PDB file of C-alpha atoms in Angstrom:
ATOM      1  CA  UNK A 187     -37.407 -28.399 -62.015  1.00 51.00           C
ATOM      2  CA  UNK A 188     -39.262 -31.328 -60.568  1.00 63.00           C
ATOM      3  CA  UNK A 189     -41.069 -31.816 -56.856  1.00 65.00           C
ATOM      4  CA  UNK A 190     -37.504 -30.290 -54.249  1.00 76.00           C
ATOM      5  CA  UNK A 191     -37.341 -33.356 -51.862  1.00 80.00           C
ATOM      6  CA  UNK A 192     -38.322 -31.668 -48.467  1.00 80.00           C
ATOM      7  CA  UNK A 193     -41.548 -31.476 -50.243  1.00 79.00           C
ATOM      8  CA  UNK A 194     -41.274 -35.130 -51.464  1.00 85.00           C
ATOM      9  CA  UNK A 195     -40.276 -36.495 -47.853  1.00 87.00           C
ATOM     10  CA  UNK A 196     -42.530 -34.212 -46.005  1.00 83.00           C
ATOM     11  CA  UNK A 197     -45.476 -35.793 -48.296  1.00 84.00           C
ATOM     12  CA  UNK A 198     -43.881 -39.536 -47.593  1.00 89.00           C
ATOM     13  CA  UNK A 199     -44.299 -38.924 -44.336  1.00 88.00           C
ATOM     14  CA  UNK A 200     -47.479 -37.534 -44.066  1.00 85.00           C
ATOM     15  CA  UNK A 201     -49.168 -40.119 -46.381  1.00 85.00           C
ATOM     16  CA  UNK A 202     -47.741 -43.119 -44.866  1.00 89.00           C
ATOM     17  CA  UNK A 203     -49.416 -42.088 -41.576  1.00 85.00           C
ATOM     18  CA  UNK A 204     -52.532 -41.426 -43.470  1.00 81.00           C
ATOM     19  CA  UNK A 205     -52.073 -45.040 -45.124  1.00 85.00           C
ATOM     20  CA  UNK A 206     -51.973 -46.782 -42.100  1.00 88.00           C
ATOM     21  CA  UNK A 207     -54.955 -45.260 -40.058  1.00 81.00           C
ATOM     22  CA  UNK A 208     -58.086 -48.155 -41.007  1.00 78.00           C
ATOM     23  CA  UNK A 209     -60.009 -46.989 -43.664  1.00 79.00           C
ATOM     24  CA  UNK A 210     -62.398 -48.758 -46.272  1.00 81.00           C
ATOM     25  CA  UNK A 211     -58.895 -50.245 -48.241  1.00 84.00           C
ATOM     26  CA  UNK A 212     -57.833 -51.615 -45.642  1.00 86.00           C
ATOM     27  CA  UNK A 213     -60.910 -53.315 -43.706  1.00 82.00           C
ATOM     28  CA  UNK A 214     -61.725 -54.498 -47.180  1.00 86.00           C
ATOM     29  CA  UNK A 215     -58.153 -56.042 -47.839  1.00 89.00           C
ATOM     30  CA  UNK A 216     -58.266 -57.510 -44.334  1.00 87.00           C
ATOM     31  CA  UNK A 217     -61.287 -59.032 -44.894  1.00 82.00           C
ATOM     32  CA  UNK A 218     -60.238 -60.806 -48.032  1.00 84.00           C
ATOM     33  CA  UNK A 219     -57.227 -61.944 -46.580  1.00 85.00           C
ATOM     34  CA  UNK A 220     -59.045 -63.443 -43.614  1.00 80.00           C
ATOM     35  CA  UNK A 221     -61.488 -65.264 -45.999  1.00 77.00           C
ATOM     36  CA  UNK A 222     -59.743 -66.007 -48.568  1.00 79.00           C
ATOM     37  CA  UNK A 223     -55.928 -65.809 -47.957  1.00 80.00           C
ATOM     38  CA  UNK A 224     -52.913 -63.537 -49.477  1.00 86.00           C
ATOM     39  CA  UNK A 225     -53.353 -64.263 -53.208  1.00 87.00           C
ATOM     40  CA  UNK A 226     -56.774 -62.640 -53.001  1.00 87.00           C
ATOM     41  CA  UNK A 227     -55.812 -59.731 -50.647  1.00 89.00           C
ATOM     42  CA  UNK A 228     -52.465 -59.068 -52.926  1.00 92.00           C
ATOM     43  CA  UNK A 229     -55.275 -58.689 -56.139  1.00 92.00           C
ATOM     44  CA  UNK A 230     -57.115 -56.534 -54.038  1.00 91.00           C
ATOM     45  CA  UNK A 231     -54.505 -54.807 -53.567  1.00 94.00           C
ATOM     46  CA  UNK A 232     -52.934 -54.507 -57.196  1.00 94.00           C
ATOM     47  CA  UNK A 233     -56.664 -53.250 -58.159  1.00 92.00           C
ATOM     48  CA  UNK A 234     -56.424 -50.879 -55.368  1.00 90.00           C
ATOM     49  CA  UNK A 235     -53.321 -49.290 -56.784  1.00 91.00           C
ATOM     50  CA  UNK A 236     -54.758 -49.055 -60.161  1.00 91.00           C
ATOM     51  CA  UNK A 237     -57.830 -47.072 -58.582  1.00 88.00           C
ATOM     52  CA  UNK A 238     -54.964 -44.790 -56.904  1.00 84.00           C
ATOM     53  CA  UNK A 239     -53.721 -43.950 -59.952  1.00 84.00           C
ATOM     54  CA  UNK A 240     -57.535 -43.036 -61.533  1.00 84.00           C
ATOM     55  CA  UNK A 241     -58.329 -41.270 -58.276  1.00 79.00           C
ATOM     56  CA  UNK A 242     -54.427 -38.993 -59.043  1.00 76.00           C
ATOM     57  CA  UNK A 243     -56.009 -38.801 -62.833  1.00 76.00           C
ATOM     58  CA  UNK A 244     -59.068 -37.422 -61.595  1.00 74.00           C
ATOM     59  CA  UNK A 245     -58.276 -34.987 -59.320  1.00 71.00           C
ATOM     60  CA  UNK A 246     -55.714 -32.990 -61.929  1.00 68.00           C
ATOM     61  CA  UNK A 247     -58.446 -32.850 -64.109  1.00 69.00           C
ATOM     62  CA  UNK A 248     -60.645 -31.040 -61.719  1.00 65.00           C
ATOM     63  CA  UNK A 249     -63.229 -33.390 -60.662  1.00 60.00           C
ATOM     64  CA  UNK A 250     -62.233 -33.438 -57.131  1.00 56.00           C
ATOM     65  CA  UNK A 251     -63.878 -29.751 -57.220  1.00 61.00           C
ATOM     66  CA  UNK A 252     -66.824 -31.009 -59.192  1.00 60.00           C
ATOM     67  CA  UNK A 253     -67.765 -33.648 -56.448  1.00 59.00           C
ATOM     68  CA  UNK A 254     -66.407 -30.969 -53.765  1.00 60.00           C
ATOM     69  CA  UNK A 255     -69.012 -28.350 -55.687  1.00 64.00           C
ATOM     70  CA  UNK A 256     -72.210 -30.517 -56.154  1.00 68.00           C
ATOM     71  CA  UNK A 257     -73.364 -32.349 -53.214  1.00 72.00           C
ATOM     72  CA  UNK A 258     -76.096 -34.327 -54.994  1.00 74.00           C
ATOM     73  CA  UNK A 259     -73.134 -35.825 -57.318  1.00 69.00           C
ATOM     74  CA  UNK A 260     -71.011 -36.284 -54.320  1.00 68.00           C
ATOM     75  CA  UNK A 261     -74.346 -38.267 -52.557  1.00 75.00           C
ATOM     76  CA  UNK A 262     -74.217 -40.422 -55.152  1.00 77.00           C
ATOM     77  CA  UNK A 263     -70.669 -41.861 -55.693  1.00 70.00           C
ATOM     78  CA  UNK A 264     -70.636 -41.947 -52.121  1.00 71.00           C
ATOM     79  CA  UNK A 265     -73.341 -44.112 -51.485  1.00 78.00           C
ATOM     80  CA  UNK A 266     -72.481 -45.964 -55.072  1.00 77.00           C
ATOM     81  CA  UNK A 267     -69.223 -47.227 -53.152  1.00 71.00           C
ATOM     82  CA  UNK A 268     -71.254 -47.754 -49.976  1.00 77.00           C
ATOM     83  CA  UNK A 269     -73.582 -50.273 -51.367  1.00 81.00           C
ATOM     84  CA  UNK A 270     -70.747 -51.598 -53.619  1.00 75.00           C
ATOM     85  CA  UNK A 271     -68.944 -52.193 -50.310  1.00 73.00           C
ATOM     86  CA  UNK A 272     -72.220 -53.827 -48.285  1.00 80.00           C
ATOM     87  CA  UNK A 273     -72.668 -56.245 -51.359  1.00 77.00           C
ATOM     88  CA  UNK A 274     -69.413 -57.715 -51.231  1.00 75.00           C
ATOM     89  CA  UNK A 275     -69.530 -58.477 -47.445  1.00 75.00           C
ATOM     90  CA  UNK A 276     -73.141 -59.835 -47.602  1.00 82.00           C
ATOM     91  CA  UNK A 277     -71.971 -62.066 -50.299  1.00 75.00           C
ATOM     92  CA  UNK A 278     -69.006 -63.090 -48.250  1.00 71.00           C
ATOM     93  CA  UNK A 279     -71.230 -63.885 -45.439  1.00 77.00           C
ATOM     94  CA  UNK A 280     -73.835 -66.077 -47.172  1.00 77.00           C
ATOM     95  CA  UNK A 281     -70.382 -67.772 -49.225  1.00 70.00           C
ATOM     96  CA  UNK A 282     -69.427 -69.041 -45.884  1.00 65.00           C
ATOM     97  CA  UNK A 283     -72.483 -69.899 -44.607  1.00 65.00           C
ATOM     98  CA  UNK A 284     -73.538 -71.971 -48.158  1.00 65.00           C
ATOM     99  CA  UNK A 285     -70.226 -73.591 -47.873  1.00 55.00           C
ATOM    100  CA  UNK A 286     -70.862 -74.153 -44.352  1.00 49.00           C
ATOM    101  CA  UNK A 287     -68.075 -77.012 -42.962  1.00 40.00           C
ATOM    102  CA  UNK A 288     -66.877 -77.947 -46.111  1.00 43.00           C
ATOM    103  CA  UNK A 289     -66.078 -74.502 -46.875  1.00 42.00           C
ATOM    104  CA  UNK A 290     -63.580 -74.075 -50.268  1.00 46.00           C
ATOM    105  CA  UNK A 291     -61.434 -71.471 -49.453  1.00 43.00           C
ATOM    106  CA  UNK A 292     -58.874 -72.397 -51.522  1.00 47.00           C
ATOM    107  CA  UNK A 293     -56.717 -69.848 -52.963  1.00 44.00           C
ATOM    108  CA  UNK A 294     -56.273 -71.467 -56.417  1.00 44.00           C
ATOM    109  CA  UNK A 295     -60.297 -71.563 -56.791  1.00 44.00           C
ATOM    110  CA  UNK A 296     -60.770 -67.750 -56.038  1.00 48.00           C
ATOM    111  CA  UNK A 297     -61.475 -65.467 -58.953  1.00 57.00           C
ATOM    112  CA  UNK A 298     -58.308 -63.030 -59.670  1.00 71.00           C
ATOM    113  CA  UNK A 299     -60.438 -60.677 -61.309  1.00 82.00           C
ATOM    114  CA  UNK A 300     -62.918 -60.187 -58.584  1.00 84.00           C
ATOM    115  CA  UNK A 301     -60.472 -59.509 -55.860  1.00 86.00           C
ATOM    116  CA  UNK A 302     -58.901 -56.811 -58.132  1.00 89.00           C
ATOM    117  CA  UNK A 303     -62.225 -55.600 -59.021  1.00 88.00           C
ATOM    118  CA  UNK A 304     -63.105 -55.072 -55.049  1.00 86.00           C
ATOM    119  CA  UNK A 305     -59.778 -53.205 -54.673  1.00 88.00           C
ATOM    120  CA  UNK A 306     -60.415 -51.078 -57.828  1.00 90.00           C
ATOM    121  CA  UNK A 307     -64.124 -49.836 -56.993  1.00 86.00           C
ATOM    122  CA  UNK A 308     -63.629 -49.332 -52.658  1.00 84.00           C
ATOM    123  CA  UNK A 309     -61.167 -47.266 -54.121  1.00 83.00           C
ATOM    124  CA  UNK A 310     -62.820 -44.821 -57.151  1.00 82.00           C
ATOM    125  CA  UNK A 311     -66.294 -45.309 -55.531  1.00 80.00           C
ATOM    126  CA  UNK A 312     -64.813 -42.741 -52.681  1.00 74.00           C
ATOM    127  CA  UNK A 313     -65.702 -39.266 -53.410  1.00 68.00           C
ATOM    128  CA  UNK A 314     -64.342 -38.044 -49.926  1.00 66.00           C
ATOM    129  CA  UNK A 315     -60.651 -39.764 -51.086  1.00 71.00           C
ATOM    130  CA  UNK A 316     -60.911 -38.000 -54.833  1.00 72.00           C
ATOM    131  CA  UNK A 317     -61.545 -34.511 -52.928  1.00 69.00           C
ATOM    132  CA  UNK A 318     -58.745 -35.489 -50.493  1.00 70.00           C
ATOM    133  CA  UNK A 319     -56.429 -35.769 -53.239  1.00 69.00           C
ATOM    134  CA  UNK A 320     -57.170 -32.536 -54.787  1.00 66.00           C
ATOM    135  CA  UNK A 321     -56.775 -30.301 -50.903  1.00 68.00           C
ATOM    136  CA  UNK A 322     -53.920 -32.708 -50.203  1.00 69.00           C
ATOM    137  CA  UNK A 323     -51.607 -33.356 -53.334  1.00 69.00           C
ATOM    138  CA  UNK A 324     -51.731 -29.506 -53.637  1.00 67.00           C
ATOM    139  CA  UNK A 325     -49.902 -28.662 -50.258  1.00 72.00           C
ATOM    140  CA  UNK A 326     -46.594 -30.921 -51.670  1.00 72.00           C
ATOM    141  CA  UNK A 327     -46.794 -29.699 -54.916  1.00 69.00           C
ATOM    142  CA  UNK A 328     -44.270 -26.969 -56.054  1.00 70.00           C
ATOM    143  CA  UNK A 329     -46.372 -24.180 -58.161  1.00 68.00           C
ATOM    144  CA  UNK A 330     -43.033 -23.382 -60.146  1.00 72.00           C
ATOM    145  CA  UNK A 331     -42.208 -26.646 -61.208  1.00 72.00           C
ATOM    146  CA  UNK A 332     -43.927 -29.170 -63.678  1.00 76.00           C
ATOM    147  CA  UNK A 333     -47.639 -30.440 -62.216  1.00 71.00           C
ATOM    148  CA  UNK A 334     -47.679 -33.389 -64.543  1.00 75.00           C
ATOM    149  CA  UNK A 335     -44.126 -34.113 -63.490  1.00 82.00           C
ATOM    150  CA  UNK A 336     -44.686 -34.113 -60.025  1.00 79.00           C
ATOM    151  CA  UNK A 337     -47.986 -35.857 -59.998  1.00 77.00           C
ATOM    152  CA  UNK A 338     -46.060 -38.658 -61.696  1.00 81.00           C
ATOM    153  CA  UNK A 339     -43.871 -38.842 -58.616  1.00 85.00           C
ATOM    154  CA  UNK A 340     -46.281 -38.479 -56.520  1.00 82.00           C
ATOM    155  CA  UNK A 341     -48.088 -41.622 -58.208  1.00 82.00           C
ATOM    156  CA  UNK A 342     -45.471 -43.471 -58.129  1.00 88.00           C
ATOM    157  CA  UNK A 343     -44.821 -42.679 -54.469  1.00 90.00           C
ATOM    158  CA  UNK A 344     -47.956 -43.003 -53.281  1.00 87.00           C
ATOM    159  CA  UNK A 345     -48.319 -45.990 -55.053  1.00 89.00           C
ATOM    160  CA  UNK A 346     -45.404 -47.883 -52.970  1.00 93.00           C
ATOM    161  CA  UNK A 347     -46.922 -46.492 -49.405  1.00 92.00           C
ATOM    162  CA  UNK A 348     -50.205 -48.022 -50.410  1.00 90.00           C
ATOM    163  CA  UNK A 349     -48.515 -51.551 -51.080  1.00 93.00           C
ATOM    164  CA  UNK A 350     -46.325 -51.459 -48.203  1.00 94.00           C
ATOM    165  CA  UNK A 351     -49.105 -50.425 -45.792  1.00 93.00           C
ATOM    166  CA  UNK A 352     -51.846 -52.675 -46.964  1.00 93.00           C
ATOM    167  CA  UNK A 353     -49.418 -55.235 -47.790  1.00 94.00           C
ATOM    168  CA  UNK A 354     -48.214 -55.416 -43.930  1.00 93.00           C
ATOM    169  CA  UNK A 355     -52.296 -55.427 -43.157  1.00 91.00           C
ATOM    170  CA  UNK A 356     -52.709 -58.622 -45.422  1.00 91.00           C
ATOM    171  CA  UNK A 357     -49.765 -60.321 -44.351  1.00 90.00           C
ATOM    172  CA  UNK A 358     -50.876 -60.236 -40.970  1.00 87.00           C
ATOM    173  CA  UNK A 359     -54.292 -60.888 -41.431  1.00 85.00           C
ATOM    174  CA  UNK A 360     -53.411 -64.010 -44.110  1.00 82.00           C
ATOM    175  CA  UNK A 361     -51.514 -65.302 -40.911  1.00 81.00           C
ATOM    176  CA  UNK A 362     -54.469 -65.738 -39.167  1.00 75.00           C
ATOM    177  CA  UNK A 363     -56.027 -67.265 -41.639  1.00 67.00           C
ATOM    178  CA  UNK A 364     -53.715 -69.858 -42.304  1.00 67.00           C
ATOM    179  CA  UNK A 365     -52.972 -70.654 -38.340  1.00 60.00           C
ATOM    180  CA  UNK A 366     -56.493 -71.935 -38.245  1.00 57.00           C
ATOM    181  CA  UNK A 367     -57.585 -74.349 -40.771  1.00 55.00           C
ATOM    182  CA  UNK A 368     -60.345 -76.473 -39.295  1.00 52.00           C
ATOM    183  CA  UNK A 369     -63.625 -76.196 -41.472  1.00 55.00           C
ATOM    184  CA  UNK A 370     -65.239 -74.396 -37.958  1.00 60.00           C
ATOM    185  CA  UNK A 371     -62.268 -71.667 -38.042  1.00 58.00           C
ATOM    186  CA  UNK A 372     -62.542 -71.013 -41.922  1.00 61.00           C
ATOM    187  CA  UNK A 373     -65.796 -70.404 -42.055  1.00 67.00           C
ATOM    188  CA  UNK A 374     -65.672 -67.892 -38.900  1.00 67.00           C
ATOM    189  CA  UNK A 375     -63.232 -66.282 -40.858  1.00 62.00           C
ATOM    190  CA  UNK A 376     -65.302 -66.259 -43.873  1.00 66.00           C
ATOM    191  CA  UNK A 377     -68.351 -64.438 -41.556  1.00 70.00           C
ATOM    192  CA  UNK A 378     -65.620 -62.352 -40.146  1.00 72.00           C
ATOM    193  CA  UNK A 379     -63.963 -61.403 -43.601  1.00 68.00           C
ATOM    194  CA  UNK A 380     -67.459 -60.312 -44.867  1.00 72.00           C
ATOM    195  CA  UNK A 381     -68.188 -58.219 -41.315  1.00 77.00           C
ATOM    196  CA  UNK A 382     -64.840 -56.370 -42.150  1.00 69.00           C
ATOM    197  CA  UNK A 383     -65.938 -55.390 -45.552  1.00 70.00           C
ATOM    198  CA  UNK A 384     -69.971 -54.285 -44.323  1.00 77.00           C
ATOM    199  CA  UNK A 385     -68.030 -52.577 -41.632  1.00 74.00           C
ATOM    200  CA  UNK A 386     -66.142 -50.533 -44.510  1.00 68.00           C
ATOM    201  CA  UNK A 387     -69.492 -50.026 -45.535  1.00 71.00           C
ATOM    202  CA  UNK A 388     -70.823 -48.219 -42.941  1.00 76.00           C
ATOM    203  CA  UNK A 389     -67.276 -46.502 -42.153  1.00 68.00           C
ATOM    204  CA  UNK A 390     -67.782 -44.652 -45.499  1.00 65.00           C
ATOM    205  CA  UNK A 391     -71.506 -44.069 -45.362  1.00 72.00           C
ATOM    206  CA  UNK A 392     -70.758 -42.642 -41.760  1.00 70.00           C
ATOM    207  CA  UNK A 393     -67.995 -40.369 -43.189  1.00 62.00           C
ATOM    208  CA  UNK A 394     -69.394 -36.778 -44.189  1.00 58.00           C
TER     209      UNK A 394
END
């Protein structure tokens, strides 16, 4: 028996809300896409669904009740991902302002790896989302049926809301950037790409 599908559409529904409130994924995917364009937010993004799947991993092996049990642990992934965060959007900042008016913000010249790396680490470096998984995953999850069964669906599903959502935030953000291309506009965008991601900084190191 695998997850009954009232318990696989209720949890559609309920994470696709979650997906789309603003957390640190998606200010940090914004501000990529406004400073760098779609190719960069879509790597974030890929490396953020790869972190999804670690944070799923995690969580049925029990270390969402580790970090939920030791607050000093907790403390310091948290603030681990917090800095992580602040670096990236300080670096951002001082990219643009370097660059100043003859700002390179072409999409060919970004690194791949470093977009998916940003994705990736917002993503595992939040101790609050690993503990979320483990109170939330639990309510959908049919006691009865296979876990490692249904946490594969539930990967797979979560996965695709995660896209979607901050697919439909980079799109629209990526607009922006590419409606203004004077060297003035880019590198606004390049100051306001790196606010986004300090702001995801303090969002998380604000969260208890």
């Amino acid at each position: 028996m695998i997850l009954e599908l009232e318990l696989w559409l209720a949890f559609v529904a309920t994470y696709t809300v979650i997906s789309i409130i603003p957390g640190p994924s998606v200010l940090v995917v914004t501000g990529l896409a406004l400073s760098r364009g779609t190719k960069a937010a879509f790597q974030c993004i890929a490396g953020e669904l790869v972190g999804g799947v670690v944070l799923v991993a995690l969580s049925l092996f029990g270390v969402g009740a580790i970090l939920a049990a030791s607050s000093e642990l907790f403390q310091i992934v948290k603030w681990a991902g917090v800095v992580y965060m602040a670096y990236l959007g300080i670096s951002q900042i001082i990219q643009a302002h370097r660059e100043d008016v003859t700002l390179q913000l072409d999409e060919t010249s970004v690194s791949g790896i470093s977009s998916a790396r940003a994705g990736f680490f917002t993503a595992v470096l939040n101790p609050k989302a690993i503990i979320f998984y483990v109170a939330f995953l639990s309510q959908f999850l049919d006691p009865t049926a296979n876990t490692y069964t249904q946490f594969a669906i539930v990967v797979v599903t979560s996965a695709v809301i995660v896209g979607v959502v901050l697919g439909g935030y980079a799109l629209l953000a990526a607009q922006a950037h590419k409606s203004f291309q004077s060297a003035q506009s880019r590198r606004r965008f390049g100051y306001t790409g790196g606010g986004f991601l300090i702001g995801g900084s303090v969002f998380m190191a604000a969260t208890r």
